[in-house]
XYZ file of C-alpha atoms in Angstrom:
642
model
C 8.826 54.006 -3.748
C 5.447 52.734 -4.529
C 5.269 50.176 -7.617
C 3.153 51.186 -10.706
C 1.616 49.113 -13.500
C 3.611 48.706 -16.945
C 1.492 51.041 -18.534
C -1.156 54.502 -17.762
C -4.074 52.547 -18.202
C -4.792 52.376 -14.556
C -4.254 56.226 -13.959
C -7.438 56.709 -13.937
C -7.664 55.210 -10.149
C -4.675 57.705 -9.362
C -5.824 60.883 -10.590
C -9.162 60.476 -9.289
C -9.993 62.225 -5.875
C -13.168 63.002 -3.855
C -16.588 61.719 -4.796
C -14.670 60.688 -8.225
C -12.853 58.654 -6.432
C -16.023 57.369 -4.813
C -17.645 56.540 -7.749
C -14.989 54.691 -9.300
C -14.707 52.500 -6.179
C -18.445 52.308 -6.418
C -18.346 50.941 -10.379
C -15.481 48.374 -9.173
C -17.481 47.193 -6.335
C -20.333 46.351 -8.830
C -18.480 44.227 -11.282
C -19.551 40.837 -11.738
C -16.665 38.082 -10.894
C -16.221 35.478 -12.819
C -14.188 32.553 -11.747
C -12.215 30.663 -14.568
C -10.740 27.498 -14.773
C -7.535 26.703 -17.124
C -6.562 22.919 -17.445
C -5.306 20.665 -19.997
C -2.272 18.390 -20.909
C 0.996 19.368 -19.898
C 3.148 22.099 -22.096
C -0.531 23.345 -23.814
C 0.343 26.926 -22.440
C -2.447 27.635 -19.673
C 0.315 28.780 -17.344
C 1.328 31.350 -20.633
C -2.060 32.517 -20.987
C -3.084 33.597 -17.821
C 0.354 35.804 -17.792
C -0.381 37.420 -21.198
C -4.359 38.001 -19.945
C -2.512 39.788 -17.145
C 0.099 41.755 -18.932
C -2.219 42.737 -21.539
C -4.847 44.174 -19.192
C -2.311 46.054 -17.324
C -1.589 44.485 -13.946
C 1.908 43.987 -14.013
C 3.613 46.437 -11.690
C 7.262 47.896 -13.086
C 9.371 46.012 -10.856
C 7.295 42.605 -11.464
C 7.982 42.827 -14.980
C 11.787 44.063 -14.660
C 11.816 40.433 -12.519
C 9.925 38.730 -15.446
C 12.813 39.878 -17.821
C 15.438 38.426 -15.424
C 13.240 35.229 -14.461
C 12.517 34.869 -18.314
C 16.627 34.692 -19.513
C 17.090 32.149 -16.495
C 14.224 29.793 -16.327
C 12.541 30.926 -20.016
C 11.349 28.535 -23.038
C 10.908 31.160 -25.674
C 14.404 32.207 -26.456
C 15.090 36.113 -26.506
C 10.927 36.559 -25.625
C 9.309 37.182 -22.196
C 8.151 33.665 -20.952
C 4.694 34.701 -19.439
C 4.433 31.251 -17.691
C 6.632 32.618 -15.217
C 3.662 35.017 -14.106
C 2.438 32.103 -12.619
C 5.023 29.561 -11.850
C 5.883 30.608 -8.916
C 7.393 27.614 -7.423
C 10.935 27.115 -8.204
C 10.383 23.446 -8.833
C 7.538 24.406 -11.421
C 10.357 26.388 -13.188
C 13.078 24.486 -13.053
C 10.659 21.536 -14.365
C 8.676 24.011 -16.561
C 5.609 22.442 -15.602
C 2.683 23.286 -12.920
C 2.335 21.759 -9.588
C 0.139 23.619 -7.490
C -2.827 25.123 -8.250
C -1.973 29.597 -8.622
C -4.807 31.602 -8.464
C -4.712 35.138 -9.900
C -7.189 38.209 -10.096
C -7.597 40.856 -13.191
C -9.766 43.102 -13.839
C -11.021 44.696 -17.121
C -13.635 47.639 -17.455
C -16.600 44.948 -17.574
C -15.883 42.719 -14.970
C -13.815 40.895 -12.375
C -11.713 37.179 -13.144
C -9.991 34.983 -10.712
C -8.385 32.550 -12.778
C -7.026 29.277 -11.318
C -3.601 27.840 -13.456
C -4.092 24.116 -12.417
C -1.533 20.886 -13.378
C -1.369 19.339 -16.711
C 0.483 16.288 -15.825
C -1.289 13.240 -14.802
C -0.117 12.974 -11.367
C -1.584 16.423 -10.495
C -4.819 15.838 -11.610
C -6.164 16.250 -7.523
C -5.164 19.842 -7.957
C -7.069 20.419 -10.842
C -9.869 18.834 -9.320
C -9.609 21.577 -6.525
C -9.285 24.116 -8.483
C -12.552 23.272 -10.568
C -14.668 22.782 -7.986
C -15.614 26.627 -7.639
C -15.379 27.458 -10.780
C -17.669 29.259 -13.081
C -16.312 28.285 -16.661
C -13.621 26.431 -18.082
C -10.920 27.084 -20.405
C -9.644 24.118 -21.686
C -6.447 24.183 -23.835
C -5.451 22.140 -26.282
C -2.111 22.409 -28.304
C -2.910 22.635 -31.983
C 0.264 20.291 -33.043
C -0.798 17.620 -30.424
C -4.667 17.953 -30.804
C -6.869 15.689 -28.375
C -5.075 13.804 -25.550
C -6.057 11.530 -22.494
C -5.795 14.172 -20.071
C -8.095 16.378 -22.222
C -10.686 14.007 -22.188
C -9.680 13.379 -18.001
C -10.185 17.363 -17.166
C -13.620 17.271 -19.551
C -15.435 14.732 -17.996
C -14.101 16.244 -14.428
C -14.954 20.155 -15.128
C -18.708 17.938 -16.191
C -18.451 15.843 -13.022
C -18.063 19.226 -10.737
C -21.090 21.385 -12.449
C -18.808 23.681 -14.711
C -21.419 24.385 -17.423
C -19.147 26.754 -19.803
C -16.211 25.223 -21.917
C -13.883 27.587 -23.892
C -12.118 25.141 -26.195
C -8.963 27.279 -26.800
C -7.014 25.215 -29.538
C -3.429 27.257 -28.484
C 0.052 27.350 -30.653
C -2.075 27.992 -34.011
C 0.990 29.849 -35.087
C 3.133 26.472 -34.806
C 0.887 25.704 -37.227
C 1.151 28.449 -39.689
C -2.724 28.891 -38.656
C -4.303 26.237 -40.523
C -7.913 26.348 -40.136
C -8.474 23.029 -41.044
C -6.228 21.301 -38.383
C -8.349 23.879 -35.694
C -12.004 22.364 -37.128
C -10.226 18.729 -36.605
C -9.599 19.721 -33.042
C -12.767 21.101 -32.362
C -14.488 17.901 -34.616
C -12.849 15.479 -32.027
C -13.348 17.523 -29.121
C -17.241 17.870 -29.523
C -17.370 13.967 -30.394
C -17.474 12.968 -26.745
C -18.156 16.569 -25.015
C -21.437 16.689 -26.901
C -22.765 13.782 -24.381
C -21.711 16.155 -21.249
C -24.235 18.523 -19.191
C -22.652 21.889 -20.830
C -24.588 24.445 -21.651
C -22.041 26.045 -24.319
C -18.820 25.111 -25.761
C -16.798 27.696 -27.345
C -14.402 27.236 -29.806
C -11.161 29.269 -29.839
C -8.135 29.958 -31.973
C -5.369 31.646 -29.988
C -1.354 31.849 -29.747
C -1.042 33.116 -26.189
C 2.794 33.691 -26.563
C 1.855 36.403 -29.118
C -1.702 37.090 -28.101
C -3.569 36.108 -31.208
C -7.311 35.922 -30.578
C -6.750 36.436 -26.676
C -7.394 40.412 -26.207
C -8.731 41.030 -29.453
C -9.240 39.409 -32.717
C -6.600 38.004 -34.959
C -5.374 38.946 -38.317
C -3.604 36.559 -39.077
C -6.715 33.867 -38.631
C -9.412 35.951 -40.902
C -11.432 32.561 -41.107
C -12.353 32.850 -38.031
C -15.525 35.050 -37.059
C -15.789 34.368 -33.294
C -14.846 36.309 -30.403
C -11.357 36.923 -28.742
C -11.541 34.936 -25.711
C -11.283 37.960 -23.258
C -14.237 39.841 -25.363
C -16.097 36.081 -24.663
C -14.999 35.629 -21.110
C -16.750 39.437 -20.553
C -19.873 38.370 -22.005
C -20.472 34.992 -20.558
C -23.804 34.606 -18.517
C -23.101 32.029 -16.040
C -25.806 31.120 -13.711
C -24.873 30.736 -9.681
C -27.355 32.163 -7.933
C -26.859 30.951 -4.573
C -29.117 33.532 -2.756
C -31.943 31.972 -4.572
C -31.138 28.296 -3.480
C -32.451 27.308 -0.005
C -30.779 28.506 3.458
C -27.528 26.006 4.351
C -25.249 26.895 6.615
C -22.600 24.147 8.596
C -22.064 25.143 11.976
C -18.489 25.669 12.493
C -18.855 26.358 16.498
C -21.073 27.049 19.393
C -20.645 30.898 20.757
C -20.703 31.108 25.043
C -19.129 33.957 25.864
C -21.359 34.037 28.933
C -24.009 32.767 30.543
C -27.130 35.030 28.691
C -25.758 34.378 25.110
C -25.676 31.285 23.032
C -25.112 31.368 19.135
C -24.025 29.318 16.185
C -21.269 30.211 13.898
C -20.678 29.378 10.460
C -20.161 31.148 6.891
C -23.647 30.603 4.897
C -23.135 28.183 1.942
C -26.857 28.750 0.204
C -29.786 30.918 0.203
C -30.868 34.351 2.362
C -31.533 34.842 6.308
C -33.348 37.228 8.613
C -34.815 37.673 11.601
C -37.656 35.638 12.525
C -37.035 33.242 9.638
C -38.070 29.321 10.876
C -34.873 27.598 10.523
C -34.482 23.488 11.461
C -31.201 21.338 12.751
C -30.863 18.778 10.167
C -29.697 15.894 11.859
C -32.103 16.376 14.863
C -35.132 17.804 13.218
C -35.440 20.609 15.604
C -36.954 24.283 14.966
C -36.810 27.376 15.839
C -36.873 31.278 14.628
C -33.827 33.255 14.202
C -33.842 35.611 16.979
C -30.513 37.532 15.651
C -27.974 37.745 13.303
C -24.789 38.606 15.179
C -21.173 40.207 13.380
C -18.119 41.632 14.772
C -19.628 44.799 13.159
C -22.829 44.394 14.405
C -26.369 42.910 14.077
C -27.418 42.256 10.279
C -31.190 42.143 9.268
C -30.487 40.425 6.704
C -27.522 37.402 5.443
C -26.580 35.821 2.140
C -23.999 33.123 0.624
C -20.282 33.630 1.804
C -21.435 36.050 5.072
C -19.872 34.713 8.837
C -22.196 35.221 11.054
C -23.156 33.879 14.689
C -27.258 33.007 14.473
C -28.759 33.459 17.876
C -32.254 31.574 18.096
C -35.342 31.987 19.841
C -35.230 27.967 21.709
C -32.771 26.506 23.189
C -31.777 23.352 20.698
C -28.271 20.901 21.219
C -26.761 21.330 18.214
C -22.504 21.262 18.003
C -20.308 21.704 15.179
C -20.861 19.697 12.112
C -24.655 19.995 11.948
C -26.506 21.998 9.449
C -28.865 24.827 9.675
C -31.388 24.972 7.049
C -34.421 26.547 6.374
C -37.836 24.866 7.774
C -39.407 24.608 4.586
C -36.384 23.050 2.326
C -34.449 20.708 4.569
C -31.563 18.663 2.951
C -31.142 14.976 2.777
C -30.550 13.081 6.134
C -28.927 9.550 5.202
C -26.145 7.427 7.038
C -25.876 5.608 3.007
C -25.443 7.596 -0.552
C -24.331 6.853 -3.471
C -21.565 9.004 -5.024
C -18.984 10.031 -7.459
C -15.526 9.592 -6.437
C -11.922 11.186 -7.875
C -9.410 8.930 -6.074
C -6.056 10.964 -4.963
C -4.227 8.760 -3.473
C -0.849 6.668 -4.562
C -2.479 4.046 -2.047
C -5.393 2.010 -4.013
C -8.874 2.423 -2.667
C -10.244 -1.034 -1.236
C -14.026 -0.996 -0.312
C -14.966 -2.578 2.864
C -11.862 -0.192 4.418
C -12.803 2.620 6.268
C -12.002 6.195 5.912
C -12.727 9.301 7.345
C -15.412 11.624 5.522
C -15.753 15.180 5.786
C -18.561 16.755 4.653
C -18.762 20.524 5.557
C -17.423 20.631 9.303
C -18.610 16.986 10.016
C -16.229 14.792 9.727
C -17.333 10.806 10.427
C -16.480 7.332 9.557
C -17.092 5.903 6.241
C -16.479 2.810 4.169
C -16.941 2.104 0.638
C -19.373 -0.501 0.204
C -19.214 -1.202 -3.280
C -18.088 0.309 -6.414
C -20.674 0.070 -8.919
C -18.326 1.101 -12.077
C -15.408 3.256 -12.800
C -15.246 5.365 -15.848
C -12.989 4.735 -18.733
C -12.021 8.632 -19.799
C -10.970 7.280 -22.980
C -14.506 6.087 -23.946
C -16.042 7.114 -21.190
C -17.625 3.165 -20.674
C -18.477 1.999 -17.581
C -16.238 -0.968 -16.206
C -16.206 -3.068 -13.507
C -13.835 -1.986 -10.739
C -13.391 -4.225 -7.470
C -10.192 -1.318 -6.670
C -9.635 2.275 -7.801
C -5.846 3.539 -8.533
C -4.522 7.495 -8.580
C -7.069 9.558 -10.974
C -9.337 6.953 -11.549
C -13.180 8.090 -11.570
C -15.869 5.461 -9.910
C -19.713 5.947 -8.796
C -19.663 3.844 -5.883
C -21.895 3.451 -2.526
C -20.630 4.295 0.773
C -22.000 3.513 4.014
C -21.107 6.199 7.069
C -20.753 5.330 11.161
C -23.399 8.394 11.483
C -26.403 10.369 9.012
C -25.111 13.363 7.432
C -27.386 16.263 5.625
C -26.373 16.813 2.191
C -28.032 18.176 -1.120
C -27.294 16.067 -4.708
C -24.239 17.992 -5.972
C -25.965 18.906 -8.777
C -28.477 21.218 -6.867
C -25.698 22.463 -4.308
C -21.796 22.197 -4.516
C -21.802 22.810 -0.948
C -23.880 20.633 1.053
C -23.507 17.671 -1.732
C -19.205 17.531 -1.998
C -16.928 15.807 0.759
C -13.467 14.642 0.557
C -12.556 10.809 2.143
C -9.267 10.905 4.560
C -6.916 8.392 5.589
C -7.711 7.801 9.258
C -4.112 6.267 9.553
C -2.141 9.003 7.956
C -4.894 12.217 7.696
C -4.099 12.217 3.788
C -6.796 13.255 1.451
C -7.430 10.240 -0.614
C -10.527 11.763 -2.108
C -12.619 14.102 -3.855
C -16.223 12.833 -3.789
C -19.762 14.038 -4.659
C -22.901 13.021 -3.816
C -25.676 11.963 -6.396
C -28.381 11.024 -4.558
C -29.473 9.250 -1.145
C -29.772 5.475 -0.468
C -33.239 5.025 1.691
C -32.459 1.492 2.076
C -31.462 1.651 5.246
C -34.085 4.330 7.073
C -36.333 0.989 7.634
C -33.709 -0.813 9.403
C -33.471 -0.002 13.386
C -31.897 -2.022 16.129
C -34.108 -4.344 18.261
C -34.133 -3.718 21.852
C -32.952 -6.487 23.719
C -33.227 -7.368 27.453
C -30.208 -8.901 27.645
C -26.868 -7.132 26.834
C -23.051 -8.970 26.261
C -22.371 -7.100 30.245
C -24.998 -9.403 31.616
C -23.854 -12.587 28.885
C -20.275 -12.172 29.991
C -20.905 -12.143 33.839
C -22.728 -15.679 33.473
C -20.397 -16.831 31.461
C -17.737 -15.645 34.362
C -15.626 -13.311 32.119
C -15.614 -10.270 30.363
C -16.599 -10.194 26.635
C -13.042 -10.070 24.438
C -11.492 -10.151 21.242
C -8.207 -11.988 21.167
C -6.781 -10.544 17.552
C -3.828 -12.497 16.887
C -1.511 -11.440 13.602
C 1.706 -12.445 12.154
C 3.168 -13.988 9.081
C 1.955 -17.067 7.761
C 4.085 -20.112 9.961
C 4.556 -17.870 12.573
C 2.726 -19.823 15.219
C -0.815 -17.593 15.644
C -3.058 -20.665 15.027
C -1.218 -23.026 17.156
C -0.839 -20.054 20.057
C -4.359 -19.304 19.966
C -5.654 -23.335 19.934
C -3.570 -23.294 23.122
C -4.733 -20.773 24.788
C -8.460 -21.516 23.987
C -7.610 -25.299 25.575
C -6.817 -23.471 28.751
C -9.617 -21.200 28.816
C -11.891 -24.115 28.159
C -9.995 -25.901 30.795
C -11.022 -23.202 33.191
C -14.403 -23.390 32.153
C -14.536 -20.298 30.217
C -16.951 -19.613 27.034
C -14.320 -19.122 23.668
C -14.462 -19.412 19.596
C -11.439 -19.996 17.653
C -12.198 -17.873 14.136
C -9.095 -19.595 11.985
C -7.909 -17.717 8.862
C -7.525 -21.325 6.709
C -11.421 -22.203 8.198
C -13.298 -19.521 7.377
C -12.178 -19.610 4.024
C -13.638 -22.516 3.372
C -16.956 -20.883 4.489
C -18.329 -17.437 5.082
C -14.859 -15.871 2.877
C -14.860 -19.280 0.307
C -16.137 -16.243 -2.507
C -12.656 -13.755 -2.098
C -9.532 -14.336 -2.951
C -5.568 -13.018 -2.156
C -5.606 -9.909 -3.511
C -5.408 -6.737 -1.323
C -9.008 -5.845 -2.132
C -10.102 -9.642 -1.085
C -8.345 -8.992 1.797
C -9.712 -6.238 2.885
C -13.133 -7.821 2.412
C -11.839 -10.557 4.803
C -11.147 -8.975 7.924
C -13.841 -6.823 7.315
C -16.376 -9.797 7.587
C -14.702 -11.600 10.326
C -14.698 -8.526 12.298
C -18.139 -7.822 11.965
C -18.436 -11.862 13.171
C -16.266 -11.430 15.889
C -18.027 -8.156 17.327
C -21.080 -10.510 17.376
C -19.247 -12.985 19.150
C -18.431 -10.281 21.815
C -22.224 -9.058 21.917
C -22.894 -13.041 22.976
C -20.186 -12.595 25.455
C -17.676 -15.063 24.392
C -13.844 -14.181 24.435
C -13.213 -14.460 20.918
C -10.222 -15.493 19.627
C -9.143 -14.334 16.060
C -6.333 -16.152 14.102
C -5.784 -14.030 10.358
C -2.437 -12.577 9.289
C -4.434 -9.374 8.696
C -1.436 -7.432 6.941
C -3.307 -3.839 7.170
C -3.076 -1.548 9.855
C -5.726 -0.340 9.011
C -8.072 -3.315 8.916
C -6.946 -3.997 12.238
C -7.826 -0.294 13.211
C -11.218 -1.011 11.927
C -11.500 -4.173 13.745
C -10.497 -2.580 16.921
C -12.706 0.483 16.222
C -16.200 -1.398 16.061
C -15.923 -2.942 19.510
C -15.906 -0.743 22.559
C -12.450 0.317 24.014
C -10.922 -2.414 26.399
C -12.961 -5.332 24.326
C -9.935 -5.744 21.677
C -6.112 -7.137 22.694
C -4.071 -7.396 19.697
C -1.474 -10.053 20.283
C 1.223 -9.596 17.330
C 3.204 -13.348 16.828
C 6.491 -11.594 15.851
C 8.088 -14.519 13.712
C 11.507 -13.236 11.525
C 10.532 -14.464 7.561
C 13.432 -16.396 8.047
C 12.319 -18.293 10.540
C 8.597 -19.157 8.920
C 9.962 -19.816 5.812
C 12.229 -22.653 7.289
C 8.511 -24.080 9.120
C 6.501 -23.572 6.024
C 3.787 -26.048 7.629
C 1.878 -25.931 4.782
C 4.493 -25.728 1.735
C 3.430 -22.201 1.018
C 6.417 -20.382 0.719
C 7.802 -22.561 -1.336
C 5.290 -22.030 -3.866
C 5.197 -18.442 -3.377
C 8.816 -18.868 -4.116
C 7.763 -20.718 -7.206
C 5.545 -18.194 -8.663
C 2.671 -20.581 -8.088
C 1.052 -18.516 -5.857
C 0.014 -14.849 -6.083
C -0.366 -12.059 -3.397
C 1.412 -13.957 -0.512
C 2.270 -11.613 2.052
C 5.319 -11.600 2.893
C 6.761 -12.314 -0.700
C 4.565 -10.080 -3.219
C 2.312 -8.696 -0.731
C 2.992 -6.239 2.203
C 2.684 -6.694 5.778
C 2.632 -3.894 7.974
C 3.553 -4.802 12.005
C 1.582 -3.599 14.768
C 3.076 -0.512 16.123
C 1.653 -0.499 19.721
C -0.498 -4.043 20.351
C -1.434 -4.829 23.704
C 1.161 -8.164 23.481
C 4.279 -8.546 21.440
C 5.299 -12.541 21.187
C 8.857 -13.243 20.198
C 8.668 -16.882 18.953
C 12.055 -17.390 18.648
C 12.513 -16.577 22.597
C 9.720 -18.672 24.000
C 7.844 -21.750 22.615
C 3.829 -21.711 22.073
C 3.178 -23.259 25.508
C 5.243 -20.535 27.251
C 3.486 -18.163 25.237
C 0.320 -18.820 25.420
C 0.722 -18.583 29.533
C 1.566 -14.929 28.883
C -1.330 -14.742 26.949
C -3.988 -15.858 30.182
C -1.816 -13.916 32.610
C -2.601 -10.488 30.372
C -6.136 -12.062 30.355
C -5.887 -12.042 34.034
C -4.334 -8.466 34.585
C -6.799 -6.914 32.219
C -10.106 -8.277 34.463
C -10.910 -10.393 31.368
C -11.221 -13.765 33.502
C -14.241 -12.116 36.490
């Protein structure tokens, strides 16, 4: 039996037939959309709202409401009522919690236009997901409960719905009836609210009334608030002129493969982000600089003379260019932004704190290449909105920071494309999105930078030094032996007449690292530098041998990562706490013990243990000498000693 909606109002569709029929089709077709946003603090009703916006326009079918009843006396907050939250909860952790996870996405229709509405999180530790759900979106309905007025995550999703381009704020100021509709606790609201909002980029802010358990003000006007003259926030939502032309913006499009299917064809595929394409339009490779004219525009359906935003299509071209997946097409007369440096916005996600100097992954588009933070120039206080120093971001924190990337990228500023100018950042360990970022403009420092040519390479260094070019990365617990291994094993290289440097954690402290200190930013910083030293050591061709507890994995990643593969042995000095605690050479665990010092790893900071090193050195089944003999045999093995 086929469902219907709860009411007739859509039997217009079913009695139509023939060129009727046609015609209503047509009109549907030719609806604007409208994509809306609804965010706020937890329990301010957005997930109510969009449930009475679609029961009141009609598209609920029978046996989706007869479910609502039954969901509504089980999971339900409003007594004896239907609980339209449900509409969208559709989790059963978001109703046995009563909150929203996830971000639920859901279409209406009225006779005016077309909505997809995304219910994001309230609560604080969702506030990713409502990032993602902003970032298409055309206007914003933020909700505020009337009883609670202006909270922390109101000001949060603001300055975020600014941050990603939304340009149209409903303020809807929701439960009015748990306040017996008191106009003057609504102007409050809406005081406060334009205080700081005032100082954002939006074009309008509308101010709203409503009770969407009862529908006041949401549909149509309200009786029961005669002092307000506005509109109902549907009749607003229908009228709204939002502009997001992307037709009109230049051609973008990433290329998300290269199409052989034989030996005469050769095409690009990719869904167009920006602006209009047709044959014999001059189009460039970003990256490489290359034209050429579009020779065809290829579909499963068929050729197209002509392609706009959101279109897949395959673009054949008249040359033969090397481009792969990740670069841009663009057109030859408004190229984007090539930069390996930018400077950005960024909406950390992750539980893990964000430590510049520690690389990530970036993708931007369908590239996807390394990236480190190089310095965060402030984060944003969404209290007050002040800029503060930041040397680390936590979970929903908001920074404008630079970042500096392994390889150029094309972008466009965010504000001229959401697009080409938005990336996320990715945990290379773990492939977590850590996060949301957007791009504000290009760093040209380094486009006069290039790398000398030199006639001498670390190949030709290391053969007249009689061995090959190595990094020696030695970590462990502090006491565990890594400084005393490593002196002896340098003795017997020397002793053999090789060509070694000893980089100590304790001596380049009192050096080139004498500025950081012990906290897991300044540690970060560390190995970061003495990497970048000992990769220079290798390009002299010395066998370099690195002494630092290192506690990250991923430092050492990075440290591995910026050589070239078979130039890096990590030896991890396995040493039981136990064991270094009872040395404690240098009466540091006592004082760790003692509170006197902070950040010692091992106590109050964590070490994480190599999972797969190259040598694993149990010092409590061998003594340094022994060890270090195991050490020049894997030298041996590995071709290191020519």
């Amino acid at each position: 039996m086929m469902d219907t909606p709860n009411t007739s109002s859509n039997d217009e569709a079913l009695e139509l037939t023939g060129e009727a029929f046609e015609e209503y089709l047509q009109r549907q077709e030719n609806k604007s959309l409208l994509r809306i946003l609804t965010c706020g603090s937890v329990d301010d009703g957005k997930s109510t709202l969009i449930g009475r916006l679609l029961y009141d326009t009609k598209l609920i079918f029978e046996d989706q409401l007869a479910a609502l009843e039954r969901d509504s006396k089980r999971h339900g907050t409003v007594g004896e009522d239907i609980d339209f939250a449900l509409l969208v909860d559709g989790l059963e952790a978001e109703r046995e919690q009563g909150i929203t996870i996830d971000v639920a996405y859901r279409f209406f229709t009225t006779d005016r236009r077309k909505f997809i509405v995304a219910d994001t999180p309230g609560h604080e530790q969702y506030t990713r997901n409502m990032a993602t759900g902003a970032s298409n979106s055309d206007v914003a309905v933020l909700l505020v409960d009337a009883r609670n007025g202006i909270a922390t995550q109101t000001r949060r999703h603001a300055f975020i719905v600014s941050l990603l381009g939304i340009r149209h704020v409903v303020l809807a100021v929701n439960k009015i009836d748990l306040v017996n509709f008191d106009e003057a606790v609504f102007k409050k609201i809406c005081k406060d609210f334009r205080a700081f909002a005032d100082s954002f980029d939006f074009d309008s802010i509308v101010e709203i009334p409503i009770s969407a358990r009862f529908g006041d003000n949401v549909m149509t006007r309200s009786e029961r608030t005669p002092w307000y003259t506005g509109s109902a926030l549907l009749d607003h939502l229908e009228s709204v002129e939002v502009e997001n032309d992307l037709a009109a913006s230049p051609f973008r499009m990433f290329v998300q493969w290269v199409n052989r299917p034989n030996l005469d064809f050769r095409g690009f595929s990719g869904t167009i982000a920006s602006g209009r394409i047709r044959p014999g339009d001059e189009v460039v490779a970003a990256l490489s600089g290359r034209k050429s004219r579009v020779k065809r525009l290829v579909t499963m359906d068929g050729d197209l003379i002509e392609a706009g935003p959101g279109d897949a299509i395959t673009v054949e071209l008249e040359d033969e260019i090397d481009i792969s997946r990740g670069e841009m097409l663009a057109g030859a007369d408004a190229r984007p932004d090539v930069s390996d440096q930018f400077a950005a916005h960024l909406i950390w996600m992750s539980d893990a704190p964000l430590y510049p100097g520690r690389p990530y992954l970036i993708k931007q588009g369908t590239r996807t290449v390394t990236a480190t933070i190089t310095d965060i120039k402030h984060k944003i206080d969404v209290n007050n909105f002040d800029h503060l120093a930041a040397k680390t971001l936590d979970l929903n924190e908001i920074a404008f920071a630079n970042l500096s990337l392994s390889e150029p990228i094309a972008f466009d500023p965010y504000e001229v494309n959401r697009d080409t100018g938005s990336f996320v950042l990715i945990d290379r360990l773990t492939n977590a999105t850590v996060a949301a970022g957007l791009v504000w403009f290009g760093l040209r420092r380094a486009t006069n930078i290039h790398w000398q040519a030199l006639d001498l390479d670390k190949s030709a260094r290391g053969i007249h030094k009689g061995q090959k070019p190595t990094i020696l990365w030695f970590t462990g617990l502090s006491g565990s032996g890594k400084s005393t291994i490593a002196n002896m094993v340098e003795k017997r290289l020397h002793a053999m007449g090789r060509h070694t440097y000893v980089l100590d954690g304790d001596n380049v402290r009192h050096g080139l690292n004498r500025d950081l200190g012990f906290t897991d930013a300044d540690r970060v910083e560390n190995i970061r530098r003495v990497a970048e030293v000992a990769k220079l050591f290798v390009d002299a061709g010395e066998i370099v041998l690195v002494s630092f507890i290192s506690p990250f994995r991923s430092e050492r990643r990075m440290a591995r990562d910026i050589v070239e593969e078979g130039e890096f042995i990590e030896v991890y000095v396995d040493t039981p706490i136990e064991v270094c605690r009872e040395r404690d050479p240098k009466g540091l665990y006592k004082k760790a013990d003692e509170g006197k010092i902070k950040n010692f790893t091992g106590i109050d900071s964590p070490y994480e243990p190599p999972e797969t090193a190259e040598l694993h050195l149990d010092t409590t089944k061998a003594d340094p000498a022994e060890l270090a003999e195991v050490i020049i045999a894997e030298l041996k093995a590995r071709g290191v000693l020519l």
